[in-house]
């Protein structure tokens, strides 16, 4: 295959026993930004999200709602589709584990594991948490104040005894450790990799992979009394979506193994221990990388329904704006760490970075061009050292942004971009085009061209994070739709003198919150008005 290698990125599929919250939005947003970046960078992308719809927890939730499991999952799955639309996610596929293609893939994977001697029939007896859909050893449990045993997640566990098929996970300890050593970037960040290594080195026991005590799941082939363990079912979605079991298909050959599974830290073990073991046992390649991000708190408090402080991403968007929320979530904390959502931080980022930062830079520059250059791209004269320095800083951003995307260090990449925003602000103050208007109009035109060209670079580069707002900036620069990808970040594609420009409009309005004192506007803003 010629050209850049294809790129396959996935969110976890979201469990449909509850409404979408900020955690779901955060994970999918990170994937969306990567997918958009890769497309702009010339890659063929497959971006998958979806819903996990089987299991005892869903069966119980449906019963409590007075609905059949299928009707219940139809309703709740749609909420996740609606979230994707509201957050402007660009997923190429949305998978549901109740789909026929997925059931076919699950049963094919089961048959592959069975035929290769990795599944056997026995009896399971031990602790099971319905909320986590996970089995736990005695040594992993704690006892709550109520005397009930609890999983590490805090979920209550019950003693379960039933016939079960088992996967021979115990045989995969050394192959997994060898795989981790050969692929040091498979698990990220480093702290999570260390957790997994410690767990696997501690020894693995065979895994129960079927249940008989309820019926809402994928039937085990040739044994209808059993349904598949929900995690064997759920994890298979990643290969279902690229055509498994047809491993010779164009889709499978193009996109598997996946480049990145993005997950929350609570489901790291399933994706980095069970999933690669299942795949290797079936003779399939494991994914290239699994990144486990942290959790959000709300104003310093753990988020929980009992506290009533669950953050609804749709309410955030309604209050602060879509691109403002997208930017904040990836800029505020290092991706991989836990983060705290506070209204003060949200307002500060919106006003300082967006309204006073990139938005003010673009508005000042384009307003001066509109007023002083006949509303067309000005003529560029000879460039000074200061001009070349600023343009060079903008031109150097792409490889640094690319590295941040490939390592999922979003905040570091955005810091790098906003450093250039600050440099452009300093350039305006130093060059003072409003003064040049009287003393050297040709030099003023060059300074304004340099600013507009810098904004073009910045707008193209922030498209993955803020696609709508970046699009508005590029519209105001009269950059054609077909010239907004990263391949156009060249001098050959620079703004052409004489190109008519529309009247500039603010893209990032300041947010006024009576309970949050806003930072003072950048002093340079007043200077811009003198032009």
XYZ file of C-alpha atoms in Angstrom:
531
model
C 0.000 0.000 0.000
C 1.527 3.324 -1.070
C 1.319 6.558 0.910
C 0.970 7.011 4.666
C -0.076 3.952 6.638
C -3.768 3.734 7.573
C -4.728 4.554 11.163
C -7.292 2.717 13.302
C -8.361 4.252 16.616
C -11.068 3.100 19.018
C -12.864 4.258 22.116
C -13.995 1.635 24.585
C -17.541 0.675 23.800
C -19.712 2.282 26.445
C -21.870 0.268 28.765
C -25.541 1.130 28.302
C -26.791 0.906 31.877
C -26.588 4.677 32.346
C -26.621 8.061 30.605
C -23.474 9.473 28.989
C -21.328 11.651 31.275
C -18.124 13.677 31.065
C -15.955 10.550 31.179
C -17.527 9.220 27.983
C -17.167 12.606 26.292
C -13.530 12.915 27.392
C -12.445 9.547 26.011
C -14.207 9.994 22.697
C -12.982 13.577 22.369
C -9.371 12.439 22.686
C -9.954 9.869 19.940
C -11.755 12.425 17.785
C -8.851 14.867 18.001
C -6.381 12.144 17.018
C -8.603 10.957 14.161
C -9.055 14.494 12.824
C -5.312 15.132 13.111
C -4.446 11.951 11.225
C -6.885 12.790 8.411
C -5.419 16.290 8.098
C -1.981 14.639 8.071
C -2.890 12.521 5.060
C -3.739 9.239 6.805
C -6.685 7.001 5.964
C -8.515 6.770 9.283
C -11.015 4.387 10.827
C -12.402 5.862 14.066
C -14.687 3.502 15.984
C -16.956 4.018 18.960
C -20.113 2.258 20.114
C -22.013 0.604 22.915
C -21.582 -2.554 24.991
C -25.080 -3.964 25.413
C -24.889 -7.413 26.969
C -24.428 -8.682 30.505
C -26.205 -9.200 33.784
C -26.077 -5.518 34.703
C -27.948 -4.518 31.529
C -30.493 -7.281 32.076
C -31.137 -5.989 35.613
C -31.313 -2.346 34.516
C -33.786 -3.199 31.769
C -35.976 -5.117 34.204
C -35.911 -2.197 36.653
C -37.017 0.107 33.827
C -39.863 -2.244 32.886
C -38.387 -2.866 29.440
C -37.002 -5.774 27.464
C -33.193 -5.778 27.257
C -33.367 -5.042 23.506
C -35.744 -2.082 23.885
C -33.657 -0.786 26.779
C -30.394 -0.998 24.849
C -31.983 0.591 21.760
C -32.962 3.601 23.853
C -29.735 4.063 25.808
C -27.456 3.361 22.858
C -29.116 6.237 21.025
C -28.040 8.580 23.843
C -24.422 7.830 22.969
C -25.061 8.471 19.279
C -26.658 11.781 20.237
C -23.636 12.692 22.365
C -21.337 12.060 19.392
C -23.382 14.463 17.274
C -23.570 17.114 20.007
C -19.804 16.993 20.623
C -19.005 17.040 16.873
C -17.229 13.691 16.979
C -16.128 12.399 13.586
C -16.372 8.629 14.163
C -16.461 6.540 11.011
C -18.415 3.695 12.608
C -20.665 3.106 15.607
C -20.891 -0.492 16.721
C -23.452 -2.168 18.946
C -22.738 -5.564 20.448
C -26.309 -6.643 19.677
C -25.627 -6.395 15.931
C -25.569 -9.549 13.827
C -22.036 -8.773 12.531
C -20.759 -8.695 16.090
C -22.445 -11.887 17.239
C -20.959 -13.625 14.202
C -17.468 -12.322 15.043
C -17.735 -13.329 18.719
C -18.779 -16.844 17.888
C -16.009 -17.130 15.288
C -13.417 -16.004 17.853
C -14.798 -18.533 20.347
C -14.508 -21.313 17.777
C -10.928 -20.261 17.008
C -9.981 -20.381 20.694
C -11.776 -23.695 21.155
C -10.257 -25.344 18.090
C -6.759 -24.272 19.188
C -7.270 -25.861 22.601
C -7.546 -22.729 24.731
C -11.115 -23.153 26.045
C -12.333 -25.989 28.269
C -15.495 -26.759 30.261
C -15.422 -26.713 34.060
C -17.181 -25.145 37.054
C -16.693 -21.628 38.374
C -16.907 -20.877 42.053
C -15.833 -17.492 43.360
C -16.530 -13.782 43.774
C -18.240 -11.823 40.993
C -19.174 -8.133 40.807
C -22.216 -7.538 38.640
C -21.482 -3.797 38.430
C -17.994 -4.430 37.045
C -18.941 -7.600 35.159
C -15.694 -8.984 36.581
C -14.392 -11.874 38.694
C -12.140 -11.193 41.691
C -9.872 -13.250 43.897
C -10.278 -13.233 47.673
C -7.031 -11.307 48.068
C -8.399 -8.427 45.985
C -11.462 -7.842 48.174
C -12.119 -5.539 51.104
C -14.953 -5.591 53.635
C -17.202 -2.546 53.849
C -18.774 -0.995 56.942
C -21.918 -2.991 56.170
C -19.984 -6.256 56.331
C -20.329 -6.847 52.590
C -17.269 -7.825 50.588
C -16.344 -5.343 47.883
C -14.185 -5.303 44.765
C -11.293 -2.821 44.397
C -13.747 -0.588 42.494
C -16.095 -0.491 45.498
C -18.683 -2.689 43.780
C -20.410 -5.332 45.869
C -19.471 -8.919 45.040
C -21.482 -12.114 45.269
C -20.346 -15.705 45.567
C -21.132 -17.411 42.272
C -21.144 -21.134 41.582
C -22.080 -22.397 38.130
C -20.839 -24.443 35.166
C -18.439 -22.409 33.069
C -16.109 -22.550 30.135
C -12.602 -21.344 30.925
C -9.888 -19.661 28.876
C -6.390 -20.906 29.751
C -5.098 -17.473 30.758
C -2.551 -19.037 33.131
C -0.542 -20.235 30.126
C -0.161 -16.697 28.804
C 1.853 -15.115 31.606
C 5.243 -15.443 29.924
C 4.022 -14.756 26.367
C 2.424 -11.530 27.656
C 5.550 -10.470 29.515
C 7.613 -11.188 26.393
C 5.158 -9.135 24.330
C 5.336 -6.175 26.735
C 9.142 -6.276 26.640
C 9.232 -6.384 22.853
C 6.660 -3.556 22.588
C 7.529 -1.065 25.355
C 5.008 1.485 24.028
C 2.107 -0.987 24.074
C 0.777 0.339 27.415
C 0.778 4.030 28.269
C 1.316 6.067 30.304
C 4.304 4.519 32.071
C 2.554 4.291 35.449
C -0.162 2.120 33.926
C 2.403 -0.070 32.198
C 4.049 -0.705 35.549
C 0.682 -1.659 37.073
C 0.055 -4.249 34.371
C 3.557 -5.688 34.568
C 3.174 -6.098 38.320
C -0.200 -7.800 37.917
C 0.979 -10.257 35.270
C 4.220 -11.059 37.088
C 2.099 -11.938 40.108
C 0.683 -14.896 38.181
C -2.450 -15.435 36.116
C -5.297 -17.866 36.697
C -7.605 -19.315 34.078
C -10.519 -17.047 33.256
C -14.195 -17.976 33.326
C -15.565 -16.991 29.913
C -19.190 -18.127 30.032
C -22.233 -17.780 32.262
C -25.392 -19.850 32.724
C -27.229 -17.806 35.383
C -28.709 -15.295 32.912
C -29.423 -15.183 29.181
C -28.716 -11.677 27.868
C -25.550 -12.236 25.887
C -23.962 -13.926 22.886
C -24.788 -17.652 22.876
C -21.825 -20.008 23.093
C -21.642 -21.968 19.833
C -23.109 -25.482 20.161
C -23.967 -25.023 23.853
C -27.067 -22.818 24.220
C -27.077 -23.152 28.022
C -24.070 -20.808 28.107
C -23.597 -17.223 27.032
C -20.196 -15.620 26.572
C -18.555 -13.657 29.366
C -19.360 -10.040 28.618
C -15.721 -8.958 28.341
C -14.865 -11.598 25.728
C -17.942 -10.365 23.875
C -17.173 -6.647 24.324
C -13.486 -6.686 23.416
C -14.227 -8.509 20.181
C -15.964 -5.378 18.864
C -12.604 -3.967 17.784
C -12.092 -6.718 15.221
C -15.789 -7.035 14.354
C -15.700 -3.493 13.008
C -12.879 -4.256 10.567
C -14.467 -7.369 9.143
C -13.457 -10.302 11.372
C -13.737 -13.247 10.843
C -12.906 -12.368 7.241
C -9.211 -11.733 7.928
C -8.537 -11.560 4.194
C -10.885 -8.620 3.699
C -9.536 -5.265 2.573
C -10.771 -3.643 5.773
C -9.109 -6.139 8.104
C -5.827 -6.105 6.197
C -5.829 -2.300 6.135
C -6.756 -1.514 9.723
C -5.787 -4.430 11.960
C -3.908 -4.375 14.259
C -5.453 -1.234 15.734
C -3.058 1.652 16.250
C -4.640 2.785 19.496
C -7.284 1.615 21.962
C -8.174 4.560 24.199
C -9.591 3.462 27.569
C -10.214 4.679 31.093
C -7.799 3.441 33.725
C -10.527 1.291 35.333
C -10.627 -1.102 32.346
C -6.902 -1.267 31.687
C -6.508 -4.914 32.755
C -9.148 -6.159 30.318
C -7.444 -4.414 27.384
C -3.812 -5.146 28.202
C -4.004 -8.650 29.709
C -7.155 -10.471 28.606
C -7.468 -8.944 25.130
C -3.928 -9.574 23.837
C -4.044 -13.065 25.362
C -7.328 -13.833 23.548
C -5.882 -12.542 20.270
C -2.574 -14.372 20.501
C -4.402 -17.565 21.442
C -6.578 -17.188 18.337
C -3.543 -16.575 16.129
C -4.303 -12.871 15.674
C -2.104 -9.821 16.221
C -2.631 -7.699 19.354
C -3.227 -3.948 18.991
C -0.221 -1.629 18.803
C -1.023 0.570 21.799
C -3.444 0.973 24.704
C -3.598 4.327 26.493
C -5.403 4.590 29.838
C -6.421 8.101 30.820
C -7.413 9.403 34.239
C -10.711 10.458 35.784
C -12.330 13.822 36.384
C -13.481 15.202 39.700
C -15.978 18.052 40.050
C -14.824 21.085 42.044
C -12.472 18.823 43.985
C -15.084 16.141 44.749
C -15.285 12.623 43.393
C -18.098 12.418 40.864
C -20.993 10.163 41.880
C -24.723 9.953 41.394
C -25.237 9.852 45.160
C -23.542 13.261 45.500
C -25.577 14.589 42.595
C -22.489 16.082 40.955
C -22.331 14.091 37.727
C -21.163 16.401 34.929
C -23.400 16.368 31.869
C -21.247 17.221 28.834
C -24.286 18.538 26.963
C -24.907 21.086 29.720
C -21.258 22.135 29.584
C -21.534 22.725 25.841
C -24.764 24.678 26.258
C -23.170 26.883 28.930
C -19.649 27.481 27.614
C -19.701 26.563 23.926
C -18.676 23.397 22.092
C -15.128 24.214 21.042
C -14.440 25.914 24.348
C -15.308 22.675 26.168
C -13.298 20.570 23.730
C -10.259 22.809 24.230
C -10.555 22.921 28.013
C -10.798 19.157 28.468
C -7.569 18.495 26.588
C -5.634 21.600 27.665
C -6.313 21.743 31.399
C -4.500 18.618 32.655
C -1.839 16.266 31.283
C -3.700 13.464 29.530
C -3.336 10.312 31.588
C -3.551 12.137 34.915
C -6.703 12.684 36.935
C -8.178 16.154 36.461
C -10.530 18.434 38.316
C -13.298 20.309 36.557
C -13.968 23.704 38.080
C -16.103 26.495 36.734
C -13.333 28.983 37.517
C -10.802 27.021 35.454
C -13.267 26.666 32.584
C -13.986 30.405 32.492
C -10.308 31.304 32.831
C -9.299 29.074 29.918
C -12.165 30.373 27.783
C -11.290 34.014 28.366
C -7.498 33.912 28.680
C -6.522 31.345 26.055
C -9.350 31.704 23.562
C -10.990 35.144 23.802
C -7.881 37.112 24.868
C -5.444 34.750 23.147
C -6.051 33.237 19.740
C -9.379 35.022 19.207
C -7.968 38.462 20.036
C -4.885 37.888 17.886
C -7.012 37.014 14.867
C -9.557 39.783 15.465
C -6.908 42.498 15.878
C -4.920 41.399 12.844
C -7.885 41.029 10.516
C -9.552 44.233 11.737
C -6.406 46.226 10.929
C -6.257 44.599 7.478
C -9.926 45.346 6.900
C -9.532 48.965 7.927
C -6.124 49.800 6.491
C -5.541 47.436 3.550
C -8.790 47.658 1.626
C -10.099 44.374 3.105
C -7.691 42.294 1.015
C -4.587 40.311 1.925
C -1.841 42.957 2.061
C 1.298 43.025 -0.049
C 4.316 41.370 1.569
C 7.535 43.325 1.328
C 11.020 42.271 2.358
C 10.960 40.252 5.575
C 12.947 41.326 8.608
C 14.555 39.054 11.148
C 11.546 39.546 13.451
C 9.164 38.547 10.647
C 11.128 35.430 9.797
C 11.392 34.470 13.462
C 7.622 34.522 14.010
C 6.876 32.732 10.734
C 9.539 30.146 11.541
C 8.001 29.473 14.939
C 4.632 28.865 13.265
C 6.224 26.636 10.625
C 7.962 24.552 13.304
C 4.706 23.671 15.060
C 3.536 20.724 12.939
C 6.245 18.170 13.900
C 5.900 19.107 17.572
C 2.102 18.848 17.415
C 2.447 15.530 15.585
C 4.686 14.141 18.330
C 2.189 15.240 20.993
C -0.668 13.525 19.154
C 1.301 10.305 18.678
C 2.155 10.203 22.401
C -1.262 11.467 23.559
C 0.294 14.480 25.311
C -2.424 16.843 24.127
C -1.857 19.567 26.685
C 1.844 19.771 25.791
C 0.991 20.128 22.107
C -1.539 22.863 22.830
C 0.961 24.659 25.078
C 3.372 24.699 22.140
C 0.749 26.226 19.845
C -0.257 28.845 22.402
C 3.382 29.798 22.882
C 3.296 30.979 19.268
C 0.038 32.836 19.957
C 1.872 34.694 22.733
C 4.867 35.308 20.461
C 2.546 36.792 17.825
C 1.051 39.105 20.457
C 4.535 40.277 21.401
C 5.306 40.797 17.717
C 2.267 43.060 17.347
C 3.327 45.161 20.309
C 6.910 45.455 19.057
C 6.018 46.232 15.442
C 3.112 48.570 16.324
C 1.424 48.504 12.916
C -0.960 51.263 14.034
C 2.050 53.588 14.212
C 3.508 52.297 10.939
C 0.277 53.329 9.233
C 1.551 56.927 9.233
C 5.313 56.438 9.063
C 5.753 53.416 6.765
C 2.539 52.019 5.189
C 4.453 49.398 3.169
C 6.061 48.049 6.343
C 2.652 48.037 8.035
C 1.331 45.902 5.180
C 4.187 43.413 5.612
C 3.615 43.175 9.371
C -0.102 42.550 8.862
C 0.630 39.905 6.214
C 2.989 38.131 8.629
C 0.275 38.188 11.309
C -2.399 36.888 8.944
C -0.118 34.115 7.699
C 0.707 33.162 11.299
C -3.011 32.979 12.087
C -3.463 30.742 9.013
C -0.937 28.286 10.436
C -2.507 28.401 13.887
C -6.042 27.930 12.550
C -5.080 24.939 10.405
C -3.255 23.327 13.324
C -6.053 23.732 15.896
C -8.678 22.190 13.587
C -8.531 18.779 15.317
C -9.402 20.309 18.688
C -11.733 23.134 17.634
C -12.978 22.294 14.145
C -15.854 24.790 13.998
C -13.912 27.743 15.369
C -10.842 26.999 13.267
C -13.115 26.790 10.236
C -14.477 30.264 10.977
C -10.949 31.667 11.253
C -9.962 30.077 7.946
C -13.135 31.426 6.331
C -12.124 34.923 7.458
C -8.718 34.369 5.854
C -10.452 33.212 2.635
C -8.581 29.893 2.761
C -10.424 27.491 0.405
C -11.896 24.300 1.892
C -9.530 22.200 -0.184
C -6.416 23.940 1.163
C -6.808 23.382 4.899
C -4.906 20.146 5.474
C -1.394 19.926 6.874
C 0.125 19.453 3.441
C -0.813 23.095 2.834
C 1.346 24.339 5.714
C 3.958 25.553 3.245
C 5.211 28.853 1.900
C 3.816 27.877 -1.490
C 0.326 27.889 0.031
C 0.808 31.190 1.863
C -1.836 33.897 1.696
C -1.833 35.671 -1.676
C -1.768 39.458 -1.783
C -4.968 40.994 -3.110
C -7.239 38.129 -2.000
C -10.508 39.711 -0.781
C -11.273 39.072 2.885
C -14.700 39.178 4.533
C -15.388 41.538 7.422
C -13.815 39.961 10.529
C -16.019 38.700 13.328
C -15.107 37.503 16.809
C -14.841 33.728 17.067
C -14.370 33.266 20.816
C -16.699 35.486 22.856
C -15.666 36.289 26.392
C -17.637 34.358 28.998
C -19.033 36.430 31.827
C -19.734 34.486 35.020
C -20.819 36.688 37.940
C -19.342 34.164 40.363
C -15.945 33.953 38.652
C -13.843 37.137 38.357
C -12.549 37.296 34.799
C -8.885 38.113 34.120
C -8.123 41.516 32.696
C -8.118 41.709 28.930
C -4.747 41.669 27.248
C -3.437 45.265 27.212
C -2.446 44.915 23.557
C -6.125 44.667 22.670
C -6.574 48.378 23.298
C -3.598 49.164 21.067
C -5.145 47.224 18.236
C -8.169 49.503 18.299
C -5.977 52.479 17.443
C -5.260 51.142 13.990
